[in-house]
């Protein structure tokens, strides 16, 4: 059985592992943002994150920890870092990523609105015809009347 570790040193190890958990969660979230969220990508990233968490905890325990082995409070600190990232930081970062995406695509949208769309309308290939066709099809669909119910005649013979 391992010797008792002072609480101050155990707390310091747990806080370091909390930081490792935050970094691992940020790397995982960034990889999912870059690579997408399809099932195979998520499976590979989940397995990679699990392996990275194990390697990080063992390397921290071997190199920097007072005890030299992985203890429960190190794993709890890393898990708290992961949960803290995904429940506290991730929503704010998702809003920030949406803002950055909007700002990056703003010049493209402005060029589309000011240059591409008017040129397409001048050439007669604008989206106006397609929208008009869709509107007329919708109106036709809404104005169709069902057939009147025919009366059923019974043979009285």
PDB file of C-alpha atoms in Angstrom, residues 13-135:
ATOM      1  CA  UNK A  13      -1.530  17.363  -8.134  1.00  0.00           C
ATOM      2  CA  UNK A  14      -5.320  17.494  -8.589  1.00  0.00           C
ATOM      3  CA  UNK A  15      -5.161  21.119  -9.785  1.00  0.00           C
ATOM      4  CA  UNK A  16      -2.436  20.263 -12.291  1.00  0.00           C
ATOM      5  CA  UNK A  17      -4.557  17.389 -13.585  1.00  0.00           C
ATOM      6  CA  UNK A  18      -7.534  19.763 -13.795  1.00  0.00           C
ATOM      7  CA  UNK A  19      -5.466  21.899 -16.161  1.00  0.00           C
ATOM      8  CA  UNK A  20      -4.522  18.812 -18.175  1.00  0.00           C
ATOM      9  CA  UNK A  21      -8.216  17.936 -18.445  1.00  0.00           C
ATOM     10  CA  UNK A  22      -9.042  21.448 -19.662  1.00  0.00           C
ATOM     11  CA  UNK A  23      -6.310  21.291 -22.303  1.00  0.00           C
ATOM     12  CA  UNK A  24      -7.388  17.841 -23.456  1.00  0.00           C
ATOM     13  CA  UNK A  25     -11.031  18.944 -23.729  1.00  0.00           C
ATOM     14  CA  UNK A  26     -10.049  22.054 -25.696  1.00  0.00           C
ATOM     15  CA  UNK A  27      -7.957  19.954 -28.100  1.00  0.00           C
ATOM     16  CA  UNK A  28     -10.845  17.478 -28.500  1.00  0.00           C
ATOM     17  CA  UNK A  29     -13.364  20.266 -29.143  1.00  0.00           C
ATOM     18  CA  UNK A  30     -11.051  21.950 -31.652  1.00  0.00           C
ATOM     19  CA  UNK A  31     -10.494  18.666 -33.492  1.00  0.00           C
ATOM     20  CA  UNK A  32     -14.256  18.051 -33.683  1.00  0.00           C
ATOM     21  CA  UNK A  33     -14.741  21.575 -35.007  1.00  0.00           C
ATOM     22  CA  UNK A  34     -12.095  21.079 -37.691  1.00  0.00           C
ATOM     23  CA  UNK A  35     -12.874  17.467 -38.656  1.00  0.00           C
ATOM     24  CA  UNK A  36     -16.643  17.458 -38.272  1.00  0.00           C
ATOM     25  CA  UNK A  37     -19.070  15.492 -36.145  1.00  0.00           C
ATOM     26  CA  UNK A  38     -19.729  12.361 -38.157  1.00  0.00           C
ATOM     27  CA  UNK A  39     -19.861   9.032 -36.324  1.00  0.00           C
ATOM     28  CA  UNK A  40     -16.515   7.641 -37.537  1.00  0.00           C
ATOM     29  CA  UNK A  41     -14.728  10.899 -36.723  1.00  0.00           C
ATOM     30  CA  UNK A  42     -16.283  11.031 -33.251  1.00  0.00           C
ATOM     31  CA  UNK A  43     -15.351   7.399 -32.591  1.00  0.00           C
ATOM     32  CA  UNK A  44     -11.730   7.971 -33.573  1.00  0.00           C
ATOM     33  CA  UNK A  45     -11.529  11.229 -31.613  1.00  0.00           C
ATOM     34  CA  UNK A  46     -13.110   9.624 -28.536  1.00  0.00           C
ATOM     35  CA  UNK A  47     -10.602   6.777 -28.611  1.00  0.00           C
ATOM     36  CA  UNK A  48      -7.730   9.195 -29.181  1.00  0.00           C
ATOM     37  CA  UNK A  49      -8.900  11.394 -26.287  1.00  0.00           C
ATOM     38  CA  UNK A  50      -9.132   8.369 -24.001  1.00  0.00           C
ATOM     39  CA  UNK A  51      -5.605   7.275 -24.900  1.00  0.00           C
ATOM     40  CA  UNK A  52      -4.275  10.837 -24.550  1.00  0.00           C
ATOM     41  CA  UNK A  53      -5.903  11.177 -21.124  1.00  0.00           C
ATOM     42  CA  UNK A  54      -4.264   7.962 -19.943  1.00  0.00           C
ATOM     43  CA  UNK A  55      -0.880   8.984 -21.332  1.00  0.00           C
ATOM     44  CA  UNK A  56      -1.140  12.478 -19.830  1.00  0.00           C
ATOM     45  CA  UNK A  57      -2.069  11.162 -16.384  1.00  0.00           C
ATOM     46  CA  UNK A  58       0.669   8.538 -16.352  1.00  0.00           C
ATOM     47  CA  UNK A  59       3.316  10.934 -17.626  1.00  0.00           C
ATOM     48  CA  UNK A  60       2.265  13.589 -15.095  1.00  0.00           C
ATOM     49  CA  UNK A  61       2.314  11.039 -12.291  1.00  0.00           C
ATOM     50  CA  UNK A  62       5.739   9.746 -13.313  1.00  0.00           C
ATOM     51  CA  UNK A  63       7.340  13.113 -13.920  1.00  0.00           C
ATOM     52  CA  UNK A  64       5.792  15.746 -11.672  1.00  0.00           C
ATOM     53  CA  UNK A  65       3.626  14.103  -9.038  1.00  0.00           C
ATOM     54  CA  UNK A  66       4.734  13.684  -5.448  1.00  0.00           C
ATOM     55  CA  UNK A  67       3.468  10.101  -5.273  1.00  0.00           C
ATOM     56  CA  UNK A  68       4.871   8.872  -8.606  1.00  0.00           C
ATOM     57  CA  UNK A  69       1.752   6.843  -9.454  1.00  0.00           C
ATOM     58  CA  UNK A  70      -1.691   7.763 -10.732  1.00  0.00           C
ATOM     59  CA  UNK A  71      -4.132   8.277  -7.878  1.00  0.00           C
ATOM     60  CA  UNK A  72      -7.881   8.738  -7.786  1.00  0.00           C
ATOM     61  CA  UNK A  73      -7.712  12.482  -7.177  1.00  0.00           C
ATOM     62  CA  UNK A  74      -5.621  12.935 -10.333  1.00  0.00           C
ATOM     63  CA  UNK A  75      -8.255  11.173 -12.427  1.00  0.00           C
ATOM     64  CA  UNK A  76     -10.973  13.170 -10.649  1.00  0.00           C
ATOM     65  CA  UNK A  77      -9.105  16.408 -11.375  1.00  0.00           C
ATOM     66  CA  UNK A  78      -8.780  15.542 -15.073  1.00  0.00           C
ATOM     67  CA  UNK A  79     -12.478  14.586 -15.228  1.00  0.00           C
ATOM     68  CA  UNK A  80     -13.415  17.867 -13.511  1.00  0.00           C
ATOM     69  CA  UNK A  81     -11.352  19.731 -16.096  1.00  0.00           C
ATOM     70  CA  UNK A  82     -13.164  17.942 -18.933  1.00  0.00           C
ATOM     71  CA  UNK A  83     -16.576  18.611 -17.418  1.00  0.00           C
ATOM     72  CA  UNK A  84     -15.683  22.190 -16.634  1.00  0.00           C
ATOM     73  CA  UNK A  85     -14.663  22.828 -20.198  1.00  0.00           C
ATOM     74  CA  UNK A  86     -17.712  21.240 -21.808  1.00  0.00           C
ATOM     75  CA  UNK A  87     -20.284  22.718 -19.419  1.00  0.00           C
ATOM     76  CA  UNK A  88     -18.758  26.153 -18.755  1.00  0.00           C
ATOM     77  CA  UNK A  89     -16.354  27.177 -21.521  1.00  0.00           C
ATOM     78  CA  UNK A  90     -17.675  25.314 -24.566  1.00  0.00           C
ATOM     79  CA  UNK A  91     -20.986  27.236 -24.938  1.00  0.00           C
ATOM     80  CA  UNK A  92     -19.167  30.567 -24.874  1.00  0.00           C
ATOM     81  CA  UNK A  93     -16.526  29.328 -27.302  1.00  0.00           C
ATOM     82  CA  UNK A  94     -19.237  28.024 -29.639  1.00  0.00           C
ATOM     83  CA  UNK A  95     -20.756  31.517 -29.747  1.00  0.00           C
ATOM     84  CA  UNK A  96     -17.303  32.975 -30.363  1.00  0.00           C
ATOM     85  CA  UNK A  97     -16.679  30.496 -33.208  1.00  0.00           C
ATOM     86  CA  UNK A  98     -20.017  31.451 -34.764  1.00  0.00           C
ATOM     87  CA  UNK A  99     -19.068  35.125 -34.573  1.00  0.00           C
ATOM     88  CA  UNK A 100     -15.663  34.448 -36.151  1.00  0.00           C
ATOM     89  CA  UNK A 101     -17.274  32.366 -38.924  1.00  0.00           C
ATOM     90  CA  UNK A 102     -19.761  35.168 -39.593  1.00  0.00           C
ATOM     91  CA  UNK A 103     -16.971  37.767 -39.717  1.00  0.00           C
ATOM     92  CA  UNK A 104     -14.818  35.625 -42.019  1.00  0.00           C
ATOM     93  CA  UNK A 105     -17.704  34.985 -44.416  1.00  0.00           C
ATOM     94  CA  UNK A 106     -18.911  38.606 -44.390  1.00  0.00           C
ATOM     95  CA  UNK A 107     -16.724  39.700 -47.357  1.00  0.00           C
ATOM     96  CA  UNK A 108     -17.912  36.702 -49.362  1.00  0.00           C
ATOM     97  CA  UNK A 109     -21.550  37.574 -48.662  1.00  0.00           C
ATOM     98  CA  UNK A 110     -20.964  41.240 -49.561  1.00  0.00           C
ATOM     99  CA  UNK A 111     -19.325  40.281 -52.867  1.00  0.00           C
ATOM    100  CA  UNK A 112     -22.188  37.910 -53.594  1.00  0.00           C
ATOM    101  CA  UNK A 113     -24.836  40.544 -52.870  1.00  0.00           C
ATOM    102  CA  UNK A 114     -23.138  43.444 -54.621  1.00  0.00           C
ATOM    103  CA  UNK A 115     -21.495  41.739 -57.619  1.00  0.00           C
ATOM    104  CA  UNK A 116     -22.543  38.180 -58.368  1.00  0.00           C
ATOM    105  CA  UNK A 117     -26.296  38.394 -57.858  1.00  0.00           C
ATOM    106  CA  UNK A 118     -26.806  41.562 -59.990  1.00  0.00           C
ATOM    107  CA  UNK A 119     -24.675  40.130 -62.816  1.00  0.00           C
ATOM    108  CA  UNK A 120     -26.737  36.939 -62.721  1.00  0.00           C
ATOM    109  CA  UNK A 121     -29.953  38.938 -62.931  1.00  0.00           C
ATOM    110  CA  UNK A 122     -28.610  40.946 -65.870  1.00  0.00           C
ATOM    111  CA  UNK A 123     -27.782  37.727 -67.699  1.00  0.00           C
ATOM    112  CA  UNK A 124     -31.295  36.415 -67.146  1.00  0.00           C
ATOM    113  CA  UNK A 125     -30.189  33.517 -65.001  1.00  0.00           C
ATOM    114  CA  UNK A 126     -31.032  34.994 -61.657  1.00  0.00           C
ATOM    115  CA  UNK A 127     -32.689  33.313 -58.785  1.00  0.00           C
ATOM    116  CA  UNK A 128     -35.826  35.332 -59.510  1.00  0.00           C
ATOM    117  CA  UNK A 129     -37.148  32.837 -62.053  1.00  0.00           C
ATOM    118  CA  UNK A 130     -36.630  29.917 -59.748  1.00  0.00           C
ATOM    119  CA  UNK A 131     -38.313  31.714 -56.872  1.00  0.00           C
ATOM    120  CA  UNK A 132     -41.203  32.680 -59.155  1.00  0.00           C
ATOM    121  CA  UNK A 133     -41.618  29.065 -60.289  1.00  0.00           C
ATOM    122  CA  UNK A 134     -41.626  27.873 -56.704  1.00  0.00           C
ATOM    123  CA  UNK A 135     -44.224  30.475 -55.731  1.00  0.00           C
TER     124      UNK A 135
END
